[in-house]
């Protein structure tokens, strides 16, 4: 490219074009920043770079809510999740596993189990930030398609952003539960018969 005097032009930026492209991006970033500042983030902590798996023979819970949200890792990456929130939950034969790949050593698996006897795992104000969930589920008094900001059957803080899809129910029962998640947090988490094991290789709950 040459100027009016025939001299080559290098390194020139079209600020008008830059502004046209940058303003929407900055506005979107600002809007997201405001939303996150107002509590749109699902987990209150930076999640690790590894998802973990959770399985249970059965889960029974009172006060169920589910809505979309995002988690963030230590790098600031945003990770979409489906938040499942339950006021009180009881899980039989709980299994949790995560696989870590280490240089030279290879894959290392951490497995946790609890509630394998007649006494189940008990949790209150349970929040699971999942990317996959399967099982056989039944609900009572379910509301599907409710605005996420108006949820009132789950834990007190179980609400998402306005205009987003959500569902809730008086109670939930899931058998053959299988889920993959970024994070779990709870007000209380009682693990009866807790057993943890670390071993070489890939050994997951499912």
Short mmCIF file of C-alpha atoms in Angstrom, two decimals:
data_model
loop_
_atom_site.label_atom_id
_atom_site.label_comp_id
_atom_site.label_asym_id
_atom_site.label_seq_id
_atom_site.Cartn_x
_atom_site.Cartn_y
_atom_site.Cartn_z
CA UNK A 1 0.00 0.00 0.00
CA UNK A 2 1.25 3.52 -0.86
CA UNK A 3 0.28 6.99 0.35
CA UNK A 4 -0.65 9.98 -1.83
CA UNK A 5 3.06 10.65 -2.49
CA UNK A 6 3.81 7.10 -3.62
CA UNK A 7 5.61 6.14 -0.41
CA UNK A 8 4.97 2.68 1.10
CA UNK A 9 2.73 2.60 4.17
CA UNK A 10 3.29 -0.07 6.83
CA UNK A 11 1.82 -0.79 10.27
CA UNK A 12 -1.22 1.44 9.87
CA UNK A 13 -4.31 0.46 11.88
CA UNK A 14 -7.81 1.25 10.74
CA UNK A 15 -9.14 2.58 14.03
CA UNK A 16 -12.66 2.87 12.65
CA UNK A 17 -12.72 -0.82 11.73
CA UNK A 18 -11.06 -1.71 15.04
CA UNK A 19 -13.74 0.18 16.95
CA UNK A 20 -16.54 -1.52 15.02
CA UNK A 21 -15.11 -4.93 15.93
CA UNK A 22 -13.95 -4.15 19.45
CA UNK A 23 -16.97 -2.35 20.88
CA UNK A 24 -19.34 -5.36 20.72
CA UNK A 25 -16.64 -7.63 22.17
CA UNK A 26 -15.89 -5.22 25.00
CA UNK A 27 -19.58 -4.75 25.67
CA UNK A 28 -20.07 -8.52 25.85
CA UNK A 29 -17.09 -8.87 28.17
CA UNK A 30 -18.37 -6.07 30.38
CA UNK A 31 -21.84 -7.59 30.52
CA UNK A 32 -20.39 -10.96 31.45
CA UNK A 33 -18.19 -9.32 34.07
CA UNK A 34 -21.20 -7.62 35.63
CA UNK A 35 -23.15 -10.87 35.57
CA UNK A 36 -20.33 -12.78 37.22
CA UNK A 37 -19.90 -10.05 39.82
CA UNK A 38 -23.59 -10.49 40.64
CA UNK A 39 -23.11 -14.17 41.37
CA UNK A 40 -23.57 -15.87 38.00
CA UNK A 41 -20.59 -18.14 38.65
CA UNK A 42 -21.78 -21.52 39.88
CA UNK A 43 -18.83 -22.47 42.11
CA UNK A 44 -17.40 -19.96 44.57
CA UNK A 45 -13.88 -21.23 43.85
CA UNK A 46 -11.63 -21.76 40.84
CA UNK A 47 -12.17 -25.30 39.59
CA UNK A 48 -9.30 -27.59 38.61
CA UNK A 49 -8.50 -28.52 35.04
CA UNK A 50 -9.93 -32.01 35.56
CA UNK A 51 -13.48 -33.24 35.65
CA UNK A 52 -14.39 -36.11 37.96
CA UNK A 53 -16.98 -38.86 37.80
CA UNK A 54 -19.64 -39.68 40.38
CA UNK A 55 -21.95 -42.66 40.51
CA UNK A 56 -24.51 -43.95 43.01
CA UNK A 57 -26.98 -46.83 43.09
CA UNK A 58 -29.64 -44.36 44.15
CA UNK A 59 -30.16 -40.72 45.10
CA UNK A 60 -33.21 -39.39 46.90
CA UNK A 61 -33.53 -35.67 47.51
CA UNK A 62 -35.98 -33.07 48.76
CA UNK A 63 -36.06 -29.59 47.24
CA UNK A 64 -34.67 -30.01 43.72
CA UNK A 65 -33.57 -27.25 41.31
CA UNK A 66 -31.56 -27.33 38.08
CA UNK A 67 -30.32 -24.49 35.89
CA UNK A 68 -27.47 -23.49 33.58
CA UNK A 69 -24.44 -21.55 34.78
CA UNK A 70 -20.66 -21.33 34.38
CA UNK A 71 -17.60 -22.29 36.40
CA UNK A 72 -14.18 -20.65 36.03
CA UNK A 73 -10.72 -22.17 36.35
CA UNK A 74 -7.55 -20.51 37.65
CA UNK A 75 -6.76 -19.26 34.13
CA UNK A 76 -10.09 -17.45 33.94
CA UNK A 77 -11.59 -19.80 31.36
CA UNK A 78 -15.37 -20.05 31.61
CA UNK A 79 -16.84 -23.56 31.65
CA UNK A 80 -20.57 -24.11 31.01
CA UNK A 81 -22.30 -26.37 33.53
CA UNK A 82 -25.73 -27.60 34.54
CA UNK A 83 -26.13 -26.95 38.26
CA UNK A 84 -28.15 -29.52 40.17
CA UNK A 85 -29.10 -28.21 43.62
CA UNK A 86 -30.84 -30.24 46.34
CA UNK A 87 -31.81 -29.16 49.86
CA UNK A 88 -31.28 -32.58 51.43
CA UNK A 89 -29.95 -35.66 49.64
CA UNK A 90 -29.28 -39.31 50.49
CA UNK A 91 -27.04 -41.43 48.27
CA UNK A 92 -26.46 -45.19 48.43
CA UNK A 93 -23.18 -46.73 47.27
CA UNK A 94 -21.50 -43.46 46.29
CA UNK A 95 -18.38 -43.60 44.12
CA UNK A 96 -16.19 -40.68 43.05
CA UNK A 97 -13.15 -40.97 40.79
CA UNK A 98 -10.64 -38.73 39.05
CA UNK A 99 -7.73 -39.72 36.81
CA UNK A 100 -4.53 -37.65 36.69
CA UNK A 101 -1.80 -38.11 34.09
CA UNK A 102 1.70 -37.59 35.49
CA UNK A 103 4.93 -37.46 33.45
CA UNK A 104 6.96 -40.68 33.60
CA UNK A 105 4.50 -42.33 36.02
CA UNK A 106 1.47 -42.26 33.71
CA UNK A 107 -2.16 -42.34 34.81
CA UNK A 108 -2.98 -42.21 38.53
CA UNK A 109 -6.53 -42.85 39.75
CA UNK A 110 -8.08 -41.55 42.96
CA UNK A 111 -11.21 -43.42 44.02
CA UNK A 112 -13.50 -42.57 46.90
CA UNK A 113 -16.43 -44.68 48.09
CA UNK A 114 -18.97 -44.27 50.90
CA UNK A 115 -22.48 -45.25 51.89
CA UNK A 116 -21.96 -48.84 50.82
CA UNK A 117 -23.88 -50.35 53.73
CA UNK A 118 -27.39 -49.66 55.01
CA UNK A 119 -26.48 -46.09 56.02
CA UNK A 120 -26.42 -43.71 53.02
CA UNK A 121 -24.27 -40.67 52.38
CA UNK A 122 -26.16 -37.56 53.55
CA UNK A 123 -25.79 -34.01 52.24
CA UNK A 124 -27.54 -30.71 52.79
CA UNK A 125 -27.59 -27.74 50.42
CA UNK A 126 -25.85 -29.87 47.80
CA UNK A 127 -24.69 -28.25 44.55
CA UNK A 128 -23.20 -30.26 41.66
CA UNK A 129 -21.80 -28.43 38.61
CA UNK A 130 -22.11 -31.15 36.00
CA UNK A 131 -21.48 -31.54 32.28
CA UNK A 132 -23.18 -34.93 31.99
CA UNK A 133 -25.85 -36.75 33.99
CA UNK A 134 -27.75 -39.98 33.35
CA UNK A 135 -29.96 -42.39 35.27
CA UNK A 136 -33.62 -43.24 35.87
CA UNK A 137 -35.31 -40.22 37.43
CA UNK A 138 -38.70 -39.43 38.90
CA UNK A 139 -40.00 -36.12 40.28
CA UNK A 140 -43.00 -34.82 42.20
CA UNK A 141 -44.62 -31.46 41.38
CA UNK A 142 -42.02 -30.65 38.72
CA UNK A 143 -41.93 -27.29 36.94
CA UNK A 144 -40.05 -27.31 33.62
CA UNK A 145 -39.12 -24.10 31.82
CA UNK A 146 -39.26 -21.80 34.85
CA UNK A 147 -37.13 -18.64 34.82
CA UNK A 148 -33.88 -19.52 36.59
CA UNK A 149 -33.95 -16.32 38.67
CA UNK A 150 -37.29 -17.28 40.26
CA UNK A 151 -36.48 -20.78 41.55
CA UNK A 152 -37.72 -21.35 45.11
CA UNK A 153 -37.84 -25.10 45.79
CA UNK A 154 -34.11 -25.82 46.05
CA UNK A 155 -31.54 -24.39 48.48
CA UNK A 156 -31.94 -20.67 49.23
CA UNK A 157 -29.09 -19.64 46.91
CA UNK A 158 -30.09 -21.99 44.07
CA UNK A 159 -31.03 -19.44 41.44
CA UNK A 160 -29.60 -18.67 38.02
CA UNK A 161 -29.61 -15.66 35.72
CA UNK A 162 -32.85 -14.00 34.65
CA UNK A 163 -34.47 -15.30 31.43
CA UNK A 164 -32.50 -18.57 31.50
CA UNK A 165 -34.23 -21.96 31.40
CA UNK A 166 -34.56 -23.92 34.65
CA UNK A 167 -36.61 -26.62 36.31
CA UNK A 168 -37.50 -27.54 39.89
CA UNK A 169 -39.48 -30.11 41.85
CA UNK A 170 -40.58 -30.91 45.39
CA UNK A 171 -38.40 -34.03 45.37
CA UNK A 172 -36.29 -36.20 43.08
CA UNK A 173 -35.37 -39.88 42.95
CA UNK A 174 -32.61 -41.17 40.64
CA UNK A 175 -31.39 -44.75 40.31
CA UNK A 176 -28.20 -45.80 38.50
CA UNK A 177 -26.89 -42.24 38.77
CA UNK A 178 -23.91 -41.42 36.54
CA UNK A 179 -22.52 -37.90 36.23
CA UNK A 180 -19.39 -36.03 35.21
CA UNK A 181 -18.73 -32.74 36.99
CA UNK A 182 -16.32 -29.85 37.50
CA UNK A 183 -17.30 -29.15 41.11
CA UNK A 184 -19.41 -30.20 44.09
CA UNK A 185 -20.08 -28.24 47.25
CA UNK A 186 -22.43 -28.71 50.16
CA UNK A 187 -23.40 -27.18 53.46
CA UNK A 188 -22.84 -30.55 55.14
CA UNK A 189 -21.57 -33.81 53.64
CA UNK A 190 -21.69 -36.94 55.84
CA UNK A 191 -19.73 -39.82 54.32
CA UNK A 192 -20.47 -43.03 56.23
CA UNK A 193 -17.92 -45.80 55.62
CA UNK A 194 -15.55 -43.51 53.73
CA UNK A 195 -12.78 -45.29 51.82
CA UNK A 196 -10.18 -43.63 49.58
CA UNK A 197 -7.65 -45.38 47.37
CA UNK A 198 -4.95 -44.19 44.96
CA UNK A 199 -3.70 -46.59 42.31
CA UNK A 200 -1.81 -46.66 39.02
CA UNK A 201 -3.77 -46.87 35.81
CA UNK A 202 -7.29 -45.75 34.87
CA UNK A 203 -9.90 -46.94 37.35
CA UNK A 204 -13.09 -44.90 37.18
CA UNK A 205 -16.54 -45.25 38.70
CA UNK A 206 -18.01 -45.87 35.23
#
